[in-house]
Amino acid sequence: MRHQLHGKLEVSMLLGLQKILRKVRKIEIILKKAVKSGTRNVHEAYKRARNEVNKLVKNTKTKYFMNALSENNQNHKTMWNTIRTLTNKNSKTTNITEIHVENDHSVTEPKQIADAFNTFFINI
């Protein structure tokens, strides 16, 4: 099984990572046994270990972000960067330059585009 880590990891988050990786390796071994044996007991052991790792990952992330937010509550820029990391939001924006409205009519002016969206969502 291949595991990928997304985003940047801070040192404080890496502290729990070794424990998580050891448990993931244990899960992989149990999963192989479950597939080979096909018994319910081994499959249940796999599910328990998997759930334990999922809980550990969730708790590690929660502790990291709670700590990061409490450390940066006076510095709004770093606090919002932490929130963006937490919510996995990129700063990429998409500019809409043209939309097609009824009767194959195209709208390209920003105000007209906004009005077309407003009209559309009002009528939903």
PDB file of C-alpha atoms in Angstrom, residues 12-53:
ATOM      1  CA  SER A  12       4.656  19.669  15.639  1.00  0.00           C
ATOM      2  CA  MET A  13       2.539  17.554  13.315  1.00  0.00           C
ATOM      3  CA  LEU A  14       5.447  15.227  12.581  1.00  0.00           C
ATOM      4  CA  LEU A  15       5.627  14.212  16.237  1.00  0.00           C
ATOM      5  CA  GLY A  16       2.595  11.947  15.915  1.00  0.00           C
ATOM      6  CA  LEU A  17       3.480  10.846  12.393  1.00  0.00           C
ATOM      7  CA  GLN A  18       5.905   8.075  13.408  1.00  0.00           C
ATOM      8  CA  LYS A  19       3.297   6.503  15.661  1.00  0.00           C
ATOM      9  CA  ILE A  20       0.732   6.703  12.857  1.00  0.00           C
ATOM     10  CA  LEU A  21       3.095   5.140  10.323  1.00  0.00           C
ATOM     11  CA  ARG A  22       3.886   2.235  12.667  1.00  0.00           C
ATOM     12  CA  LYS A  23       0.182   1.578  13.067  1.00  0.00           C
ATOM     13  CA  VAL A  24      -0.368   1.819   9.296  1.00  0.00           C
ATOM     14  CA  ARG A  25       2.304  -0.837   8.755  1.00  0.00           C
ATOM     15  CA  LYS A  26       0.515  -3.008  11.328  1.00  0.00           C
ATOM     16  CA  ILE A  27      -2.748  -2.510   9.427  1.00  0.00           C
ATOM     17  CA  GLU A  28      -1.103  -3.577   6.174  1.00  0.00           C
ATOM     18  CA  ILE A  29       0.084  -6.819   7.790  1.00  0.00           C
ATOM     19  CA  ILE A  30      -3.351  -7.508   9.265  1.00  0.00           C
ATOM     20  CA  LEU A  31      -5.007  -6.743   5.923  1.00  0.00           C
ATOM     21  CA  LYS A  32      -2.778  -9.245   4.126  1.00  0.00           C
ATOM     22  CA  LYS A  33      -3.691 -11.866   6.722  1.00  0.00           C
ATOM     23  CA  ALA A  34      -7.385 -11.024   6.376  1.00  0.00           C
ATOM     24  CA  VAL A  35      -7.266 -11.397   2.608  1.00  0.00           C
ATOM     25  CA  LYS A  36      -5.362 -14.695   2.805  1.00  0.00           C
ATOM     26  CA  SER A  37      -7.405 -16.288   5.564  1.00  0.00           C
ATOM     27  CA  GLY A  38     -10.827 -14.867   4.818  1.00  0.00           C
ATOM     28  CA  THR A  39     -11.865 -15.343   8.450  1.00  0.00           C
ATOM     29  CA  ARG A  40     -14.149 -12.972  10.257  1.00  0.00           C
ATOM     30  CA  ASN A  41     -11.835 -12.596  13.300  1.00  0.00           C
ATOM     31  CA  VAL A  42      -8.905 -11.329  11.255  1.00  0.00           C
ATOM     32  CA  HIS A  43     -11.172  -9.010   9.287  1.00  0.00           C
ATOM     33  CA  GLU A  44     -12.577  -7.599  12.540  1.00  0.00           C
ATOM     34  CA  ALA A  45      -9.019  -7.069  13.833  1.00  0.00           C
ATOM     35  CA  TYR A  46      -8.233  -5.186  10.619  1.00  0.00           C
ATOM     36  CA  LYS A  47     -11.304  -2.963  11.019  1.00  0.00           C
ATOM     37  CA  ARG A  48     -10.424  -2.187  14.644  1.00  0.00           C
ATOM     38  CA  ALA A  49      -6.832  -1.306  13.729  1.00  0.00           C
ATOM     39  CA  ARG A  50      -7.976   0.802  10.757  1.00  0.00           C
ATOM     40  CA  ASN A  51     -10.445   2.726  12.900  1.00  0.00           C
ATOM     41  CA  GLU A  52      -7.781   3.258  15.552  1.00  0.00           C
ATOM     42  CA  VAL A  53      -5.428   4.771  12.973  1.00  0.00           C
TER      43      VAL A  53
END
